Coordinates of C-alpha atoms and ligand atoms in Angstrom, one line a residue:
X1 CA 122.0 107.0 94.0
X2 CA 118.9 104.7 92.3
X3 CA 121.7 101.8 91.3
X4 CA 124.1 101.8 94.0
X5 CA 120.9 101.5 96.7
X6 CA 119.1 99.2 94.2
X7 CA 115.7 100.4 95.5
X8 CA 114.4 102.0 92.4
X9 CA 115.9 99.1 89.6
X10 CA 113.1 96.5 89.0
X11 CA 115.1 93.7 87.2
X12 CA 115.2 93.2 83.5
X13 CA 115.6 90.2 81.7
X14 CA 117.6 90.5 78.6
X15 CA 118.5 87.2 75.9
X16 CA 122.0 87.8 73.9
X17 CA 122.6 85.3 71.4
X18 CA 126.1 85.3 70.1
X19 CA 126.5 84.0 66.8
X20 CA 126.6 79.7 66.7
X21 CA 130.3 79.2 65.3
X22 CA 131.0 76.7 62.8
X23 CA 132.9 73.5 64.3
X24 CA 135.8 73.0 62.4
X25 CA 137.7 74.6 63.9
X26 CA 139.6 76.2 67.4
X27 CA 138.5 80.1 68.4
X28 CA 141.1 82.6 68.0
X29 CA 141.6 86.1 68.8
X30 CA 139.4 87.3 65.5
X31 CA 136.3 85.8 66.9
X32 CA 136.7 86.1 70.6
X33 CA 137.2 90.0 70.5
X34 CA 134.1 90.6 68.7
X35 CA 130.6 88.9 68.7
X36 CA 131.8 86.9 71.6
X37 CA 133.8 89.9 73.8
X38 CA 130.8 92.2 73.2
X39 CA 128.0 89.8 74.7
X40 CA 129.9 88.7 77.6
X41 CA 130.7 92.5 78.5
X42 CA 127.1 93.2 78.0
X43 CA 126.2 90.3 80.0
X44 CA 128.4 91.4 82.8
X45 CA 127.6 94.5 83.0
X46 CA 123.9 93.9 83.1
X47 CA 124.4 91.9 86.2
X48 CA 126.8 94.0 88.1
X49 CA 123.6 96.4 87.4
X50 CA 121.0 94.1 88.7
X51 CA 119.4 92.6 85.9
X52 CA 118.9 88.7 84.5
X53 CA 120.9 88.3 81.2
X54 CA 121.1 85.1 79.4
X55 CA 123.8 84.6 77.4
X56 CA 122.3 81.3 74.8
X57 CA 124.8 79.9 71.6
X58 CA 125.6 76.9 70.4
X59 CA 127.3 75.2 67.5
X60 CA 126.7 75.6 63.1
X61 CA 126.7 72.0 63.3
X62 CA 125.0 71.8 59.3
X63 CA 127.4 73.8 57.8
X64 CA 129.1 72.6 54.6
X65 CA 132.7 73.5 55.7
X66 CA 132.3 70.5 58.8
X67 CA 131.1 67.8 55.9
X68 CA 134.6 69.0 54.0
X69 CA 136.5 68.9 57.4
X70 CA 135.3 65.4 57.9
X71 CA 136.6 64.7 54.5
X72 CA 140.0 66.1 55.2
X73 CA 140.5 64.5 58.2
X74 CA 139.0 61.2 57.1
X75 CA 136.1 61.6 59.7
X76 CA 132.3 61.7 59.7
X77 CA 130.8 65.1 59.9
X78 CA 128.9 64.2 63.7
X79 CA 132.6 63.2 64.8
X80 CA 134.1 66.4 63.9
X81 CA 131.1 68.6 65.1
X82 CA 131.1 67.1 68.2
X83 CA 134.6 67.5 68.6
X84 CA 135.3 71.2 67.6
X85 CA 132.0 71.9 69.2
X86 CA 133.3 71.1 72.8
X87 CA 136.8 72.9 72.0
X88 CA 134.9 75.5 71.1
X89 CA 132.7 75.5 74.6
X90 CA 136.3 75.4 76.1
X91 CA 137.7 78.2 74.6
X92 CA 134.9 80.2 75.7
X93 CA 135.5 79.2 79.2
X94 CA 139.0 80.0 79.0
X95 CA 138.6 83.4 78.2
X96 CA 135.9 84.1 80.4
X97 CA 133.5 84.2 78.0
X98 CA 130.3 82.8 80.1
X99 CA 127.7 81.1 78.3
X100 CA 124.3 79.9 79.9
X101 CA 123.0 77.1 77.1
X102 CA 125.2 76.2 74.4
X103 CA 122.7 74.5 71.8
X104 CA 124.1 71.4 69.2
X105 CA 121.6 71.3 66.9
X106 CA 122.4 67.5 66.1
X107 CA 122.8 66.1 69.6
X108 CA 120.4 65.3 71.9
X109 CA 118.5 67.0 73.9
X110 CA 118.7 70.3 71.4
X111 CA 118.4 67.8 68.5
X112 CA 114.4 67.1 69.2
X113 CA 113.9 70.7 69.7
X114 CA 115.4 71.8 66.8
X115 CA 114.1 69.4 64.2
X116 CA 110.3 70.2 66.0
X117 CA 111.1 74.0 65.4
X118 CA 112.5 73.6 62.1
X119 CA 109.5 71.5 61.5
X120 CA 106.9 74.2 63.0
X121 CA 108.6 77.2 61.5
X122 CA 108.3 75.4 58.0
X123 CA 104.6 74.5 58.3
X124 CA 103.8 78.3 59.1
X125 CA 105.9 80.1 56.5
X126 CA 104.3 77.6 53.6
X127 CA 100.6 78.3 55.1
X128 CA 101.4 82.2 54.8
X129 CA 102.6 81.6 51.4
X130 CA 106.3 82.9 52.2
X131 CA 107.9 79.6 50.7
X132 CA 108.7 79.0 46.9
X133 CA 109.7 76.3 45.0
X134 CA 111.9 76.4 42.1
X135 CA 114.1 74.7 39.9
X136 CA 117.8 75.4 39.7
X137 CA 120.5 73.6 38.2
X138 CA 123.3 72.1 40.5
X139 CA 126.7 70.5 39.6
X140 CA 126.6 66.3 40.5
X141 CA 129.7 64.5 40.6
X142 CA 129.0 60.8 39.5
X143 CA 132.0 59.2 40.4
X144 CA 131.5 60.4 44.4
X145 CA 127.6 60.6 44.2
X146 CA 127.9 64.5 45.6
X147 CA 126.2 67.2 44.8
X148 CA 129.0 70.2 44.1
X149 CA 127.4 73.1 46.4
X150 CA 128.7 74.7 49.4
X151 CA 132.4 74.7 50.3
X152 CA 133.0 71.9 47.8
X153 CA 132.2 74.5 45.1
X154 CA 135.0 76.8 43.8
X155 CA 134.9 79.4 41.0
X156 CA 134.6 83.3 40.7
X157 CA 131.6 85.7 41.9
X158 CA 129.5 86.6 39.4
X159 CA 129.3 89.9 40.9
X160 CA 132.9 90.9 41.5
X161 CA 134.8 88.5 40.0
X162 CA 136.6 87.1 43.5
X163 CA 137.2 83.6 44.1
X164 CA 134.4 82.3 45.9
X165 CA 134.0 78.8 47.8
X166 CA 130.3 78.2 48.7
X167 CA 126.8 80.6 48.1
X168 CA 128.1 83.8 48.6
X169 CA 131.0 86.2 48.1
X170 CA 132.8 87.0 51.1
X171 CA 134.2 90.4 48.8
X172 CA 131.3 91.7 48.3
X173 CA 128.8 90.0 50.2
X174 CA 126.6 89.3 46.4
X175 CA 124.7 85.8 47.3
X176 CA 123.9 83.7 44.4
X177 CA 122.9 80.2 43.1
X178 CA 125.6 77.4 42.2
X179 CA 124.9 78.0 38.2
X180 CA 126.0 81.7 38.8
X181 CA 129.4 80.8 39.8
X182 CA 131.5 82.1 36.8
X183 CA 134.3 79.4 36.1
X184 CA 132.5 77.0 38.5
X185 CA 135.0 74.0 39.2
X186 CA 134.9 71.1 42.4
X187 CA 137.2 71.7 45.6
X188 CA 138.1 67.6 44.9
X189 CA 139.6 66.1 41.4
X190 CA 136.4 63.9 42.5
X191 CA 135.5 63.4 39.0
X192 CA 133.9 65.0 35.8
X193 CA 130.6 67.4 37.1
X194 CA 127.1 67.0 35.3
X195 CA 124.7 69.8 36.0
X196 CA 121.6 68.3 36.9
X197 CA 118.2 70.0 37.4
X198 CA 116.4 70.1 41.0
X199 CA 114.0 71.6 43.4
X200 CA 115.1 73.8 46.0
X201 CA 112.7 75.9 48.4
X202 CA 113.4 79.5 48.6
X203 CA 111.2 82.5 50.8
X204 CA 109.7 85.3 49.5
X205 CA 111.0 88.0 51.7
X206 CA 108.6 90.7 53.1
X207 CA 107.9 94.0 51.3
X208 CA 111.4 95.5 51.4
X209 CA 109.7 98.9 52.6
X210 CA 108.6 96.7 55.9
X211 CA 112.1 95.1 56.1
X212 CA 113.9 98.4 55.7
X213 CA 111.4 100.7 58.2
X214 CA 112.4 97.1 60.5
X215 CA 116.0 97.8 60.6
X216 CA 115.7 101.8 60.9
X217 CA 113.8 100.8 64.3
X218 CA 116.4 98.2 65.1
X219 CA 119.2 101.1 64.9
X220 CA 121.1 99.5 62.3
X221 CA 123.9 101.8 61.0
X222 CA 123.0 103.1 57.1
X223 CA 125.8 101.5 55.7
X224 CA 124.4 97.3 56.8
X225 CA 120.9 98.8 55.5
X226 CA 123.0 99.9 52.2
X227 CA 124.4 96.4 52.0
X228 CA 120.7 94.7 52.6
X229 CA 119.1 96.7 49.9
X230 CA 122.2 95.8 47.6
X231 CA 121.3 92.2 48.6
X232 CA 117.8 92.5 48.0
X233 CA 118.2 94.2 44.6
X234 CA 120.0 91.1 43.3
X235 CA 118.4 88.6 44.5
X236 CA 114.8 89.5 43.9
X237 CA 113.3 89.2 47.5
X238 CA 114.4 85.4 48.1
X239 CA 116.7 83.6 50.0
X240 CA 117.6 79.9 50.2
X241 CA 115.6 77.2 52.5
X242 CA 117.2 74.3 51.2
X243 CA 120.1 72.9 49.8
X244 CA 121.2 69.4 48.2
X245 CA 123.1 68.2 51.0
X246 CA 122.6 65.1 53.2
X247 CA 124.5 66.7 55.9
X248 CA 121.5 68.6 57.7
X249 CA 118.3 68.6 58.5
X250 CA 116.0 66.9 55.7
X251 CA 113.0 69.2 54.4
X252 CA 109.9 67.9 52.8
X253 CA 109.5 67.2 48.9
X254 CA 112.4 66.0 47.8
X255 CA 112.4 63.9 44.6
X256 CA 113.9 60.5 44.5
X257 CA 117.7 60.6 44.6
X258 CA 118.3 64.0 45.5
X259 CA 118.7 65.1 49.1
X260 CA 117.1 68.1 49.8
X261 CA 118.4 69.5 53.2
X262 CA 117.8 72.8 55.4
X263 CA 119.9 75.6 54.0
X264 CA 122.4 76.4 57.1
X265 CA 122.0 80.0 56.7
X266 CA 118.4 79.7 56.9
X267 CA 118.9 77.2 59.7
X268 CA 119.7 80.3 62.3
X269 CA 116.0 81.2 62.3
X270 CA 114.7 78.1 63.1
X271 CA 118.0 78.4 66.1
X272 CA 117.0 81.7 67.5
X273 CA 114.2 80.4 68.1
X274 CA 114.8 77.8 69.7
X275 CA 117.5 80.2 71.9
X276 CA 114.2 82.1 72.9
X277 CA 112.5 79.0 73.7
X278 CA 115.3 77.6 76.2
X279 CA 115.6 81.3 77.7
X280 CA 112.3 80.8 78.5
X281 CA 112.5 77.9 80.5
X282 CA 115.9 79.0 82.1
X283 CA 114.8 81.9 82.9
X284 CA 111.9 81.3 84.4
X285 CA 109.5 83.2 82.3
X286 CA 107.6 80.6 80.6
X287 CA 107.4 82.3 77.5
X288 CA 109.9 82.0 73.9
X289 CA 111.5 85.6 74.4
X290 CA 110.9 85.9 70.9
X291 CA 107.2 86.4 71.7
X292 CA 105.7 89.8 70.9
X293 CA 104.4 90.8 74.5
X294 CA 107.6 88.6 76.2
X295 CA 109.0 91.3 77.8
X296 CA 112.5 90.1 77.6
X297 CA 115.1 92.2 75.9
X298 CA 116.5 90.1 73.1
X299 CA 119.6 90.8 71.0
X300 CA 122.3 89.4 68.7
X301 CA 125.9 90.1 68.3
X302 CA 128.0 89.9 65.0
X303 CA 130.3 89.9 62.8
X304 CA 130.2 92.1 59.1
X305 CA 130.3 89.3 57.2
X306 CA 126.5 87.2 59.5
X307 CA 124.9 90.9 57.9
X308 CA 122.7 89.2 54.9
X309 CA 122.2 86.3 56.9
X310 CA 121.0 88.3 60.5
X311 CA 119.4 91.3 58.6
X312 CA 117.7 89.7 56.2
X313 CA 116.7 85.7 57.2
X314 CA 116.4 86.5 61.0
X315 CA 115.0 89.4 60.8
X316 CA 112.7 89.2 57.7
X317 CA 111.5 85.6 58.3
X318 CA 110.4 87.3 61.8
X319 CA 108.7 89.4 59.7
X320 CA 107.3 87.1 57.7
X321 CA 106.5 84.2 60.9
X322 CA 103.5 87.0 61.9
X323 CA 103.5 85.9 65.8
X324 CA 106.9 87.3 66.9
X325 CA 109.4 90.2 67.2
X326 CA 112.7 89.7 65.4
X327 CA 115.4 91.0 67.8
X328 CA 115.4 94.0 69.6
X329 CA 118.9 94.8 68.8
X330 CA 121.6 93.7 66.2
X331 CA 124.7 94.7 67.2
X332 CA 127.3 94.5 64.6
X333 CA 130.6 94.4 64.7
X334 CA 133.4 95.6 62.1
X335 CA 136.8 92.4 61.7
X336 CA 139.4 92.2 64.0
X337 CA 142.5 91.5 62.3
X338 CA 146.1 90.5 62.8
X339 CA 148.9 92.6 62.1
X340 CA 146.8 93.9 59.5
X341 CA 145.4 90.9 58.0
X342 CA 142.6 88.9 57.9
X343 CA 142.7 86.2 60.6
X344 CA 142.4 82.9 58.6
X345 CA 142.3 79.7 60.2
X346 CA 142.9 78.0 57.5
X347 CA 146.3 80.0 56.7
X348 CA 147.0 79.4 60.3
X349 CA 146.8 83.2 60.6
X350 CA 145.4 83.5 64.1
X351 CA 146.1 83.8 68.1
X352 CA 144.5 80.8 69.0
X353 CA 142.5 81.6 72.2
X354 CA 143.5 78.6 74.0
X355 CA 147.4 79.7 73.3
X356 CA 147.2 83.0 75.0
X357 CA 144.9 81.7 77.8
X358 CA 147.1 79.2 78.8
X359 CA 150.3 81.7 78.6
X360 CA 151.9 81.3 82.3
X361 CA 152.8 85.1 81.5
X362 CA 149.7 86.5 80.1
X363 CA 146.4 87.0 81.9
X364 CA 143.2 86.3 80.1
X365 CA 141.6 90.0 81.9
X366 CA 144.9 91.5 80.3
X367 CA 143.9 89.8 76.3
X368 CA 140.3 91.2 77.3
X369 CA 141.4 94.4 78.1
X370 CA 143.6 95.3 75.0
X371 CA 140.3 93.5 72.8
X372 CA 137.4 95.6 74.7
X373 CA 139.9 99.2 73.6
X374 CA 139.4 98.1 70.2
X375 CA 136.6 100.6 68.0
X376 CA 135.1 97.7 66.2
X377 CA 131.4 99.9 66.1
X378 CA 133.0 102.3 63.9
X379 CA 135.5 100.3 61.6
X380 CA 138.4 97.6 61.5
X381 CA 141.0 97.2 63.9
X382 CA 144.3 95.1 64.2
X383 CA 145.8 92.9 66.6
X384 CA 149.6 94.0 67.1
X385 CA 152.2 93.1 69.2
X386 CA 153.7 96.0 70.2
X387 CA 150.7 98.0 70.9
X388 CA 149.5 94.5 73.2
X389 CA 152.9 94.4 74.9
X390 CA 152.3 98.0 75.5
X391 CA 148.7 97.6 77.1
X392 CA 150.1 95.0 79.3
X393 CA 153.3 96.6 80.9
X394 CA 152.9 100.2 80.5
X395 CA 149.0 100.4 81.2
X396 CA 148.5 97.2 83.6
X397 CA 151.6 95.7 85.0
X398 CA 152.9 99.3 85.7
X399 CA 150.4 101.7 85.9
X400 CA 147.0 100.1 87.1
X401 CA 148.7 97.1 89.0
X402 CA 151.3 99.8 91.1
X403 CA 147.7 102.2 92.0
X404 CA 146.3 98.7 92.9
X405 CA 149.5 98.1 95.1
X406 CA 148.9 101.4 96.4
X407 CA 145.5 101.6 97.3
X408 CA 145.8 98.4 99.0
X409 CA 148.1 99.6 101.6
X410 CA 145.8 102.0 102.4
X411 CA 142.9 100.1 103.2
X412 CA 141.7 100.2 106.5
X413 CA 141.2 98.0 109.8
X414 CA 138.4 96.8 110.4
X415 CA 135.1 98.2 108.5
X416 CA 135.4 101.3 106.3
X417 CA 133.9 104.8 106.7
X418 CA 130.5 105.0 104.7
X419 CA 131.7 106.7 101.1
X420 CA 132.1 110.2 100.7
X421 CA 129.0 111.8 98.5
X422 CA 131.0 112.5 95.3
X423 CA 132.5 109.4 95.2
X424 CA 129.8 108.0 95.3
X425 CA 128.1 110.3 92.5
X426 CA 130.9 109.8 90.3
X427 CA 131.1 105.9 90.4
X428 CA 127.2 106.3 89.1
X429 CA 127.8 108.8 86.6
X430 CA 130.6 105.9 85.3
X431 CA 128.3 103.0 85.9
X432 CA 125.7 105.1 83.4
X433 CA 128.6 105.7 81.2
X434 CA 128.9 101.6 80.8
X435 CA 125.3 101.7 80.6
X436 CA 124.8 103.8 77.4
X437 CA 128.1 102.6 76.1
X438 CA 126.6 98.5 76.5
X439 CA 122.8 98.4 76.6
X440 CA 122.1 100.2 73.6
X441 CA 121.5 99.8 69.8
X442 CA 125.3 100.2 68.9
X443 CA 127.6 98.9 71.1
X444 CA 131.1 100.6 71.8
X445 CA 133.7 98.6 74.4
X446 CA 135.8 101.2 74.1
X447 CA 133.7 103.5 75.5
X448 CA 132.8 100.9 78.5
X449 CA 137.1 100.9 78.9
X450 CA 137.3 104.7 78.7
X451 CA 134.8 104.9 81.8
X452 CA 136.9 102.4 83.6
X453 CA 140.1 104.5 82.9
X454 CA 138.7 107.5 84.0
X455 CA 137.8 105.7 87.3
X456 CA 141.0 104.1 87.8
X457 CA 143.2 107.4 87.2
X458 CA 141.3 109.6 89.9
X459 CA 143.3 110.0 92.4
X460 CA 140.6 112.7 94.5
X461 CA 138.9 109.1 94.9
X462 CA 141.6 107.0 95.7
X463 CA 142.9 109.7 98.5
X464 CA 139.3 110.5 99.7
X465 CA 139.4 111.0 103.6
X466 CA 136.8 108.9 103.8
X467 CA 138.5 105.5 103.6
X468 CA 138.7 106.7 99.9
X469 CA 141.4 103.4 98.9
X470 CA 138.7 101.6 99.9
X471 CA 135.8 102.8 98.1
X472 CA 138.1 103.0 95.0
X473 CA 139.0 99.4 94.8
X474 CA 135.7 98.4 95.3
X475 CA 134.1 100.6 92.2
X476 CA 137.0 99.2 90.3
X477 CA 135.5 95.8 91.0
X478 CA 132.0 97.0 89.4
X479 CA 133.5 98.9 86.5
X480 CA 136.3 96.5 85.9
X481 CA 133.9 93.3 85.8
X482 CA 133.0 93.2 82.4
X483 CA 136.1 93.6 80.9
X484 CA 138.1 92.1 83.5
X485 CA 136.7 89.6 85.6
X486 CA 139.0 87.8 87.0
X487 CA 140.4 91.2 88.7
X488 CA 137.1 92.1 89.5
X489 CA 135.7 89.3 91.3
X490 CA 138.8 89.1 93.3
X491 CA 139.2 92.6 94.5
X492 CA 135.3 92.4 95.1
X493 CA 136.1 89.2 97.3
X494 CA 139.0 90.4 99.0
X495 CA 137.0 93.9 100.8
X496 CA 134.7 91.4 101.7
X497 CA 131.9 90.8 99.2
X498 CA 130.2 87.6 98.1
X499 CA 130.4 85.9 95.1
X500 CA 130.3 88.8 91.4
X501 CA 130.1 92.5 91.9
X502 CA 126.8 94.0 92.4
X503 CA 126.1 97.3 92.6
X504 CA 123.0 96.8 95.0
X505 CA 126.1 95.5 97.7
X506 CA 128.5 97.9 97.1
X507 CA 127.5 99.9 100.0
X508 CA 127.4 97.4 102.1
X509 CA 130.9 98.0 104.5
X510 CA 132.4 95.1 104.6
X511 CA 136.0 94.5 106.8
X512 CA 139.3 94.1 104.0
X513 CA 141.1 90.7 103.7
X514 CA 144.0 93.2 104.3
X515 CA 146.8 90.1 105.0
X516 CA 145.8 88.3 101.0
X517 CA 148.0 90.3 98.6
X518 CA 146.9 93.0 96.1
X519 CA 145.8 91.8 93.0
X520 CA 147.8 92.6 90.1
X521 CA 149.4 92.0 86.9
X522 CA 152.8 90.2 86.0
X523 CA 154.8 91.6 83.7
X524 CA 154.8 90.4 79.8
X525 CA 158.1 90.1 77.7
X526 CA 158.1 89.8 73.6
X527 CA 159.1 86.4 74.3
X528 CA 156.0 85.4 76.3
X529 CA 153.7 86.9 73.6
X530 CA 156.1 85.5 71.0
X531 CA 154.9 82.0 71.8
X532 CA 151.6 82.7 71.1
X533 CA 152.3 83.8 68.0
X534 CA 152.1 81.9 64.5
X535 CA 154.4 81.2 62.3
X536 CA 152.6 84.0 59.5
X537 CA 154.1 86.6 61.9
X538 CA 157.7 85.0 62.5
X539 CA 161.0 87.3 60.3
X540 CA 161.2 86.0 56.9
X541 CA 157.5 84.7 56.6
X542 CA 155.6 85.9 53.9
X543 CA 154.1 89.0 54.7
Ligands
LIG1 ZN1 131.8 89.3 45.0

């Protein structure tokens, strides 16, 4: 009984940084049920359990693809950062996706920060030695004075042969430098290209024995360490500091004419650190969690195709800074697609996330619930309707929703029985389940669902003598809370408790609010879902 009496849990404090997005665009259903489902649930359930999460992201303000969306939209690329970085802070919120500092690298107060940490991190790599300089050759465009890199770079990988847009192949993950590109050719009829020669700062990884034995300690599946040796064998133990870009951060060294910016990619270094530095202060600590004797738990969460950045710049310039840990845990997940696709924003391919939470039909705990049953540990899986509309009649509306109804009606006057033993020992044994299925080196949410299931279908709990309805709503509220919150809190309320679900108070008997209705779930018909939809999954569009 050492969690539900709190007595013997000495609290933990734990930093989860969920990949920055890039603002150019809205969030949909691609990124919310992965990097940013996984931290929340493992945020959530770490404070149902007693301990101090932080849950620190922020915005990829410096990416290449928000200069080209500036362009498109006739724009600067501050306006549009600033812009999809706040609807991206509000798509968070609306799927209950808490966040604790969201950093913008380019705005004040973070901007200061960031510039001293890209600044400090810079100054210490070049003293170890771990930064090169080298000359490459870069398509210019006269006619718009811009240098061809990034997103406004299209051709084929020289690897593979897929069309590319940027430094690296999204096929087969092969990075490379813009004179690579086979059939290299501008995004914009901008004008004729000459190829001019620059400086560019690279780092000379770590040994890749040191990098590897790194990752085997992290608990990194063998296929991401498979796809970081590949990596390495191509490109020689470096990776990109800079860029010729004069959206960014400006480095050191540059010669006359030719902007010479912070590589984005190598950019999220400098930004975990600073994440460890404001968990630090937010915390309480004192300390960047990113220091070796910190004592703070720190881990990432992301998608397949953040694996060369993570693995390799995160954790091998940690390697390589000489007065830090990288992170304790990279938790990686496999794409979510839709109806068998790739979500693509562009394509307009995608469940927005502001759509489907602001459906007057669909909850946001039901959207969470059908993400969290999703495998994405183990491999790819697809958004589709009928298996959603399925989760949210047949599973919720009808079958969780009616036991809800049921139990409620059963609850009794006044204050409850203590619990009986085993319920007691079983709600622990689940709670433990969640545990190993969230705060561990590979993360399954489906696993964290099943435990909830199994919770929600005993009825030997739910009938106990001992004011069993009771005691079974109220562990539903501490198992429930990370995938469904909204649920949770308000079942938790309504027997009584304060504020989220704790474990340390769920023994506490407290009276029913037996006169507020059961909590529940409304129905969802294809046509509810249907307006969520886009227009790629409409009869008669391409398929
Ligand atoms: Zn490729």
């Amino acid at each position: 009984m050492s969690l539900l009496t709190g007595d013997t849990h000495t609290p933990r404090h734990y930093l989860l940084v969920p990949p920055e997005a890039t603002p150019n665009g809205p969030l949909h259903l691609g990124h919310i049920g992965g990097p940013f489902l996984w931290s929340d649930m493992i945020a959530r359930h770490l404070r149902v359990r007693g301990d101090l999460p932080l849950v620190i992201t922020g915005s990829d303000v410096y990416e290449s693809y928000v200069a080209l969306k500036a362009h498109a939209e006739n724009s600067t690329p501050g306006e549009v950062a600033a812009r999809y970085g706040q609807r991206i802070q509000d798509d968070l919120t609306a799927m209950r996706i808490g966040v604790d500092a969201f950093i913008v690298p380019d705005q004040q107060p973070w901007r200061e920060q960031f510039e001293q940490e890209v600044a400090a991190s810079m100054e210490r790599l070049t003293a170890r030695g771990a930064v090169l300089t080298r000359t490459e050759r870069v398509p210019h465009c006269a006619v718009s004075d811009r240098w061809v890199v990034g997103g406004w770079l299209q051709g084929r990988c020289p690897e593979c042969g897929a069309g590319i847009a940027s430094y690296f192949c999204e096929e087969c993950s092969a990075h490379f430098l813009p004179e690579s590109v086979v059939e290299p050719r501008p995004l914009l009829d901008e004008g004729p290209l000459t190829w001019r020669e620059i400086s560019s700062l690279f780092l000379r990884l770590p040994d890749r024995g040191l990098l590897d034995t790194t990752l085997v300690d992290l608990g990194v599946a063998d296929r991401y360490r498979a796809t970081v040796a590949r990596f390495l064998e191509r490109d020689g133990l470096t990776v990109r500091l800079s860029a010729p870009q004069t959206w960014g951060v400006p480095l050191p060294g540059s010669e006359p004419g030719v902007p010479r910016a912070l590589f984005p990619y190598a950019g999220i270094f400098m930004f975990a650190r600073v994440a460890g530095a404001v968990h630090g202060r937010l915390s309480g600590t004192g300390v960047n969690a990113f220091d070796p004797d910190s004592g703070v738990t720190t881990l990432t969460t992301l998608g397949v195709d953040n694996v060369i950045p993570t693995l390799v710049s995160i954790v091998g310039t940690s390697l390589l800074h000489g007065d830090m840990k990288p992170y304790d845990r990279c938790l990686i997940n496999n794409f979510y697609r839709l109806a068998g696709r790739k979500f693509s924003t562009s394509a307009r391919h995608a469940v927005w996330a502001a759509d489907i939470a602001a459906s007057p039909a669909i909850g946001v705990d039901t959207v969470r619930y059908h993400l969290a049953g999703a495998d994405l540990e183990s491999g790819a899986a697809s958004f589709e309707t009928a298996a959603f509309l399925r989760t949210a009649n047949a599973t919720l509306a009808d079958g969780l929703g009616k036991r809800i109804d049921a139990a409620w009606s059963r609850l009794p006057e006044g204050l409850p029985q203590a619990p009986a033993p085993a319920v007691a020992d079983l709600l622990e044994s689940l709670l433990a389940e969640q545990s190993a299925a969230l705060d561990a080196a590979r993360v399954s949410t489906r696993r964290a669902v099943a435990a909830l299931d199994r919770w929600c279908a005993d009825d030997a709990v739910a009938h106990a003598a001992e004011d069993g309805a009771y005691w079974w709503l109220k562990g539903l509220s501490l198992l429930a809370f990370p995938v469904m919150p909204d649920l949770a809190e308000l079942v938790w309320q309504r027997l009584g408790g304060a504020g989220e679900p704790r474990t340390a108070a769920f023994l506490a008997r407290t009276p029913a609010h037996r006169d507020r209705p059961a909590p529940g779930f409304g129905r969802v018909s294809a046509a509810d879902l249907d307006a969520c939809l886009p227009d790629t999954l409409r009869p008669g569009a391409d398929a």
